[in-house]
PDB file of C-alpha atoms in Angstrom:
ATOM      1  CA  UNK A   1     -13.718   7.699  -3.661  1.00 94.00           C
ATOM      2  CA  UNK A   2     -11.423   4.846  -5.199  1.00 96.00           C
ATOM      3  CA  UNK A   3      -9.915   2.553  -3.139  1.00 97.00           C
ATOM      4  CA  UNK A   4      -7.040   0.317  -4.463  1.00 98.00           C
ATOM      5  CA  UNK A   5      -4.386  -2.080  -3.086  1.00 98.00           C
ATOM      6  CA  UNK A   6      -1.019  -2.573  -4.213  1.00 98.00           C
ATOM      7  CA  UNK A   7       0.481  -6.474  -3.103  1.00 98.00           C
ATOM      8  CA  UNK A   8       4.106  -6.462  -3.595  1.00 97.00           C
ATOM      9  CA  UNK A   9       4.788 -10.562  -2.337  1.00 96.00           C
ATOM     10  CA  UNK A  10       6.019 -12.808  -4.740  1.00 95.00           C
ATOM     11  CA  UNK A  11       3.531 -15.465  -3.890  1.00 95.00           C
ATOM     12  CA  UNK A  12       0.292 -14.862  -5.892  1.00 93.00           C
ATOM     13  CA  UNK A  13      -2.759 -15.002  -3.152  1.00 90.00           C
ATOM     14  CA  UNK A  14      -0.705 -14.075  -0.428  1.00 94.00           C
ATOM     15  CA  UNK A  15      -1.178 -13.556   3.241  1.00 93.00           C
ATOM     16  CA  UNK A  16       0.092 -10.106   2.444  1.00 95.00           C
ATOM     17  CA  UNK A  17      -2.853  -9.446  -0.303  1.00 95.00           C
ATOM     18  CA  UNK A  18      -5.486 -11.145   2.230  1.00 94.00           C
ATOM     19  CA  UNK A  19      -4.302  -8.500   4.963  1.00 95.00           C
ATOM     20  CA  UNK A  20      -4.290  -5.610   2.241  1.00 96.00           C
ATOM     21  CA  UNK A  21      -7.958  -6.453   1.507  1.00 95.00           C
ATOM     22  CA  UNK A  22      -9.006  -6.838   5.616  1.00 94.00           C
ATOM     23  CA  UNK A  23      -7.223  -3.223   6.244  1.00 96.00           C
ATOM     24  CA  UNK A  24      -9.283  -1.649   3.221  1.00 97.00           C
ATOM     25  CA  UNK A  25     -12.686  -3.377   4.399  1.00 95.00           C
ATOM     26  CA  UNK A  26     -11.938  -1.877   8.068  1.00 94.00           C
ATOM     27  CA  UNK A  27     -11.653   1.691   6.674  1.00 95.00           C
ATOM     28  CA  UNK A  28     -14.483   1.881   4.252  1.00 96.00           C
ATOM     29  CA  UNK A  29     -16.863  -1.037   5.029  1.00 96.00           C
ATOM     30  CA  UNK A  30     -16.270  -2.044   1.250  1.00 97.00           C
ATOM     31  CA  UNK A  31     -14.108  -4.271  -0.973  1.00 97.00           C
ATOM     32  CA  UNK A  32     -10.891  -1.902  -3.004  1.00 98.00           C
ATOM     33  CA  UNK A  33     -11.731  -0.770  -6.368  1.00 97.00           C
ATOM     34  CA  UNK A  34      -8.223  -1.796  -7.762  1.00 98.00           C
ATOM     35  CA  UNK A  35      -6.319  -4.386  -6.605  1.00 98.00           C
ATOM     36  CA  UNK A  36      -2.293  -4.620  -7.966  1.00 98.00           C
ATOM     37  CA  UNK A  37      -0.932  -7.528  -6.838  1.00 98.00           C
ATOM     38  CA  UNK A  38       2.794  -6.985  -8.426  1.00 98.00           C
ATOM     39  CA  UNK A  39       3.375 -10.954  -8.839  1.00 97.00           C
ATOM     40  CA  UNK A  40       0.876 -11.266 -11.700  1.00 97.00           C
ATOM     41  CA  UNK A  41       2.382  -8.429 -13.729  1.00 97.00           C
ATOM     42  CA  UNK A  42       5.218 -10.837 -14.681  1.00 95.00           C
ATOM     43  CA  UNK A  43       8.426  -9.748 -16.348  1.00 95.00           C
ATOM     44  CA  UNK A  44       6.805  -6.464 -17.371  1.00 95.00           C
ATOM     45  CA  UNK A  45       7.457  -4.948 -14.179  1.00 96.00           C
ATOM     46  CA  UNK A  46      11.310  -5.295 -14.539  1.00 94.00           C
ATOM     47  CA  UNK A  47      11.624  -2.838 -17.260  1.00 91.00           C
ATOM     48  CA  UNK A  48       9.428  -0.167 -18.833  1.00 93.00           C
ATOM     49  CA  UNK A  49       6.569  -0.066 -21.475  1.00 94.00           C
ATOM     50  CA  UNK A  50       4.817  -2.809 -20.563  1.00 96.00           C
ATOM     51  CA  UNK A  51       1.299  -2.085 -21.086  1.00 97.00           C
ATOM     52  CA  UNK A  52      -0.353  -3.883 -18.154  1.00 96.00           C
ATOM     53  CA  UNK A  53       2.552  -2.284 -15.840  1.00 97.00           C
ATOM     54  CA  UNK A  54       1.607   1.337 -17.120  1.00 97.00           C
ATOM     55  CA  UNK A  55      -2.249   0.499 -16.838  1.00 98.00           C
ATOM     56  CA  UNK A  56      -1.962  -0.700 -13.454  1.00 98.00           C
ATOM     57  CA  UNK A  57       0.770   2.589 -12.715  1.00 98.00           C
ATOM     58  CA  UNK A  58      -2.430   4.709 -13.870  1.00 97.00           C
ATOM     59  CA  UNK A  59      -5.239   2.676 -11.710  1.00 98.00           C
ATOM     60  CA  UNK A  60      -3.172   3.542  -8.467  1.00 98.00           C
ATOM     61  CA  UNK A  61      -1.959   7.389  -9.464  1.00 97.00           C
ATOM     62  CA  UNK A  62      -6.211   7.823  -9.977  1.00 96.00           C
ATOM     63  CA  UNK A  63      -6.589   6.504  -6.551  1.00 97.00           C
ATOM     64  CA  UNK A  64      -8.039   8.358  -3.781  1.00 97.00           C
ATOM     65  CA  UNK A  65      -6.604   5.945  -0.983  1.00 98.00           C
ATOM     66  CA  UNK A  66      -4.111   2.954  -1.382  1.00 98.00           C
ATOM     67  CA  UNK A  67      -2.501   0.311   0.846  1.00 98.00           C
ATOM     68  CA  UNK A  68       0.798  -0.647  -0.565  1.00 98.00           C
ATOM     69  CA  UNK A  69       1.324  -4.020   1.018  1.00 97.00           C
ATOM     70  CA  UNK A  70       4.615  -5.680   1.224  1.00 97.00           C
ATOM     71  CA  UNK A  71       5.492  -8.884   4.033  1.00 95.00           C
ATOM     72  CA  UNK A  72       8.986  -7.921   5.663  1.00 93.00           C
ATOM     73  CA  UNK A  73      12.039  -9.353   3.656  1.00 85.00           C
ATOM     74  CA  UNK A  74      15.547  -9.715   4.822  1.00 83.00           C
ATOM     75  CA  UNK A  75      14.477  -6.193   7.021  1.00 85.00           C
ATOM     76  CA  UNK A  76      12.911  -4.439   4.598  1.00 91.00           C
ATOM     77  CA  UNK A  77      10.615  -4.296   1.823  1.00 94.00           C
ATOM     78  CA  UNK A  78      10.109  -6.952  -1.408  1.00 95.00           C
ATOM     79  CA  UNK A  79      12.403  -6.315  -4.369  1.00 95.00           C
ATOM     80  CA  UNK A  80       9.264  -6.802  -6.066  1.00 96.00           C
ATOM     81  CA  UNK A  81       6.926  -3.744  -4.707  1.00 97.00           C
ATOM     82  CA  UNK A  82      10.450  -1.868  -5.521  1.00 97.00           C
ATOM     83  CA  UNK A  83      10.575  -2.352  -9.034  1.00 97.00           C
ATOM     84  CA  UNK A  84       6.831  -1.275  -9.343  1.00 98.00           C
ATOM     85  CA  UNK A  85       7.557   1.482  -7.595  1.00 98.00           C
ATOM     86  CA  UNK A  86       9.923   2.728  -9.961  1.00 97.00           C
ATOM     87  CA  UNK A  87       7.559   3.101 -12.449  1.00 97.00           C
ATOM     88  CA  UNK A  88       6.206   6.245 -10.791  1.00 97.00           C
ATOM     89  CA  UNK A  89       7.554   9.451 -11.720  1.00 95.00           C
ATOM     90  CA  UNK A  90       9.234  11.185  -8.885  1.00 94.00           C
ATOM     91  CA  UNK A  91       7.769  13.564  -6.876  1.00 91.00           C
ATOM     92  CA  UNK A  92       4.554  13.336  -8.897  1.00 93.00           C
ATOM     93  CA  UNK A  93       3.647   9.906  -9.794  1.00 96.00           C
ATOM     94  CA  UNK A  94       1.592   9.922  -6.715  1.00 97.00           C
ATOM     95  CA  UNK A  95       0.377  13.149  -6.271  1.00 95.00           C
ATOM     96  CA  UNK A  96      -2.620  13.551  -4.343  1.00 94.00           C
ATOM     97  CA  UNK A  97      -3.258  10.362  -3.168  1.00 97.00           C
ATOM     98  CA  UNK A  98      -3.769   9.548   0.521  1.00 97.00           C
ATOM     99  CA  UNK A  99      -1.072   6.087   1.160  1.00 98.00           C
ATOM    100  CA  UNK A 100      -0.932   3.913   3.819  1.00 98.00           C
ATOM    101  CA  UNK A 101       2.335   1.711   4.270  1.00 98.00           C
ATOM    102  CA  UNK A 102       1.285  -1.977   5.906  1.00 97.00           C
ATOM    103  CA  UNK A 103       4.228  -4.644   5.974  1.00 96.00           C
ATOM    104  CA  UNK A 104       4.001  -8.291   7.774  1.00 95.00           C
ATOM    105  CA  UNK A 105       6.291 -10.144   9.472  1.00 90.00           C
ATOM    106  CA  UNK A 106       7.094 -12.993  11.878  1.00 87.00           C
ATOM    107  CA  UNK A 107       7.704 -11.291  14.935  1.00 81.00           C
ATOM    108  CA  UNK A 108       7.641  -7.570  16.608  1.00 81.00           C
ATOM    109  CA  UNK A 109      11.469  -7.192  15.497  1.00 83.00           C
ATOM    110  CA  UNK A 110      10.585  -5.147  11.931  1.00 87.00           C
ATOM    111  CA  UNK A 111       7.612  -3.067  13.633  1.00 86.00           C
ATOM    112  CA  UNK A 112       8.964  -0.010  12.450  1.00 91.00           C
ATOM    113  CA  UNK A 113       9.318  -0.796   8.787  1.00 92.00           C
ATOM    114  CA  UNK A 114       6.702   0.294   7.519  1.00 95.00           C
ATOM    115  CA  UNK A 115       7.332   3.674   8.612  1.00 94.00           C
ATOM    116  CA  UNK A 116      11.085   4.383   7.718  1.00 94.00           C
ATOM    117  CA  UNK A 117      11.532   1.941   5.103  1.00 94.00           C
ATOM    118  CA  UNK A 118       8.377   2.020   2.810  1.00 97.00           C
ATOM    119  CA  UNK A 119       6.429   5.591   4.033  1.00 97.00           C
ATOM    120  CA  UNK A 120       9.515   7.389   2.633  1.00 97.00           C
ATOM    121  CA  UNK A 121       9.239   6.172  -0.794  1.00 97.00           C
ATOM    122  CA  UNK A 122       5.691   6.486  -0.803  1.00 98.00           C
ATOM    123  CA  UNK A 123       6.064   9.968  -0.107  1.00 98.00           C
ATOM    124  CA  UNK A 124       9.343  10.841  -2.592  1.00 97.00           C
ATOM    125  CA  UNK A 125       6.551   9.632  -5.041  1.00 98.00           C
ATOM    126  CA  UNK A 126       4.493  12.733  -3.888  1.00 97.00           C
ATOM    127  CA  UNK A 127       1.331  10.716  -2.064  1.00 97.00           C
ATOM    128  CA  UNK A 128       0.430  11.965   1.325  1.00 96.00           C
ATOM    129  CA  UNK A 129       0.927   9.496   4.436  1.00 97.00           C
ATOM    130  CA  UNK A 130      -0.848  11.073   7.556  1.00 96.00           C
ATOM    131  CA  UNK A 131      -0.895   8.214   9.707  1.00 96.00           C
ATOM    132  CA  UNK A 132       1.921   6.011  10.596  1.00 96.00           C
ATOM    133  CA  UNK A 133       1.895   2.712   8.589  1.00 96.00           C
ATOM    134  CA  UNK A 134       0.220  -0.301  10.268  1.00 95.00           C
ATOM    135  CA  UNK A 135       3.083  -3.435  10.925  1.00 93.00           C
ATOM    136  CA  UNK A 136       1.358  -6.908  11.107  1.00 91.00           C
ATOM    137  CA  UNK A 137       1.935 -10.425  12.052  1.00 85.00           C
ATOM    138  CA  UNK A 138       1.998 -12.827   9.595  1.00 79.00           C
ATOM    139  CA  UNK A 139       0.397 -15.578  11.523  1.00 78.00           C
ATOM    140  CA  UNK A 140      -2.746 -13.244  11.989  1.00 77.00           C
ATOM    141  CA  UNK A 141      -2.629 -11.348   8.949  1.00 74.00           C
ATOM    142  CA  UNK A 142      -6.275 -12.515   7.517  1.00 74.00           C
ATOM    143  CA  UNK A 143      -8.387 -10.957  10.655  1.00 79.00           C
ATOM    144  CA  UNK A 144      -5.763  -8.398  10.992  1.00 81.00           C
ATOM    145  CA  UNK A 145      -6.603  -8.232  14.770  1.00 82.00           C
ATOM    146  CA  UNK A 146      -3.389  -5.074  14.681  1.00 84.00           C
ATOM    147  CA  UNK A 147      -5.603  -2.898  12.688  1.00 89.00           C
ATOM    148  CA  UNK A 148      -8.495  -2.462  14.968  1.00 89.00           C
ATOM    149  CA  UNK A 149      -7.318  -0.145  17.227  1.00 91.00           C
ATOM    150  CA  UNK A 150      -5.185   1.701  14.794  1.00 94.00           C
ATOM    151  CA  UNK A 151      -8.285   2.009  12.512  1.00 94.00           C
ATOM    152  CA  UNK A 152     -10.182   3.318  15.404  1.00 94.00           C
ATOM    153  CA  UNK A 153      -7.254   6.107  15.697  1.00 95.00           C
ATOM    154  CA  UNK A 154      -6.441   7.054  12.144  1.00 96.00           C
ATOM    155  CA  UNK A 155      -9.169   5.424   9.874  1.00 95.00           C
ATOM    156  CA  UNK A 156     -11.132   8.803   9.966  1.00 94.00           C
ATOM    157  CA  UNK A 157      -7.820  11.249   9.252  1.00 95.00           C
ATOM    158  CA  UNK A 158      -7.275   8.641   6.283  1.00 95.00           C
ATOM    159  CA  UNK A 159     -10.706   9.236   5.324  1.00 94.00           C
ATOM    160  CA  UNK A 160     -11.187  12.730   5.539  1.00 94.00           C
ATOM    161  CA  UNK A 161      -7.448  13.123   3.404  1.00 94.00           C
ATOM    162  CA  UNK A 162      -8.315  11.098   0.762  1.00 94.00           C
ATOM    163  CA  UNK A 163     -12.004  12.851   0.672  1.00 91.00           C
ATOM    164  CA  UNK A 164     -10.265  16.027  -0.232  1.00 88.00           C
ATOM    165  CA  UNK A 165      -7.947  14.894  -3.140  1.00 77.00           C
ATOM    166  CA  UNK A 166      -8.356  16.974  -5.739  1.00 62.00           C
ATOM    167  CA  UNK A 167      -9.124  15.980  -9.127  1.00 63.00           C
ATOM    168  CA  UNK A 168      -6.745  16.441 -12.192  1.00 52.00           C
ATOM    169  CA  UNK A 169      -8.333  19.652 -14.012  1.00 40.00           C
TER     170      UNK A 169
END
């Protein structure tokens, strides 16, 4: 099964990456296989063509699980992780892949993001979301102390849905 992550923070190294990385450890006992973080594809990532956008577009569409990652901006989702985004076809650009929405914030105010902001996009993409997406405090993001429970809950439905992707024939 591959495992990736997709950061969409503009700060390279970020909290948001470091919580990304915890969540993925807590499901599978083992580091992602592909790791996106948005900031370092530079300019590319505003238009399309670039080749280390579209390589990185093809490492997450291969994917068997991914945690798109993005802290909480002005209520909502990074600009950023939006413009990568768009390089997905729609409907199909993530087609059988298992997605799990995770956004950080200050405070309990945004809790809900993840699922009616960035869960809806993931799925007009075509990946499959079958748990809710996991909201998290910034000030706690590295130990991620939010995702135990919800890991206890959901990890194995995440699991057993990526598991049965089917391969491109």
């Amino acid at each position: 099964m591959t495992v990736a992550i997709v950061v969409g923070n503009p700060k390279p190294a970020s909290r948001t990456a470091g919580a990304a990385h915890a969540l993925v450890r807590r499901l599978t006992g083992s580091p992602p296989d592909v790791v996106v973080d948005v900031v370092d594809l530079g300019p590319g990532v505003l238009g399309w063509g670039d080749a280390g956008v579209e390589a990185a577009v093809k490492a997450v569409a291969g994917a068997h699980l991914v945690v798109v990652a993005s802290p909480t901006y002005k209520a909502s989702y990074t600009g950023l992780l939006k413009c990568f985004l768009d390089q997905f076809a729609t409907g199909d650009g993530l087609r059988g892949v298992t997605a799990v929405p995770l956004m950080l914030g200050a405070g309990p105010a945004h809790a809900m993001a993840p699922d009616l902001l960035l869960k809806p996009v993931l799925v007009e993409l075509g990946a499959t979301c079958p748990a809710p997406g996991l909201y998290a405090r910034d000030a706690t993001a590295a130990e991620l102390p939010e995702a135990e429970a919800w890991v206890q809950v959901w990890g194995h439905v995440l699991l057993t849905t990526a598991h049965l992707r089917k391969e491109p024939s």
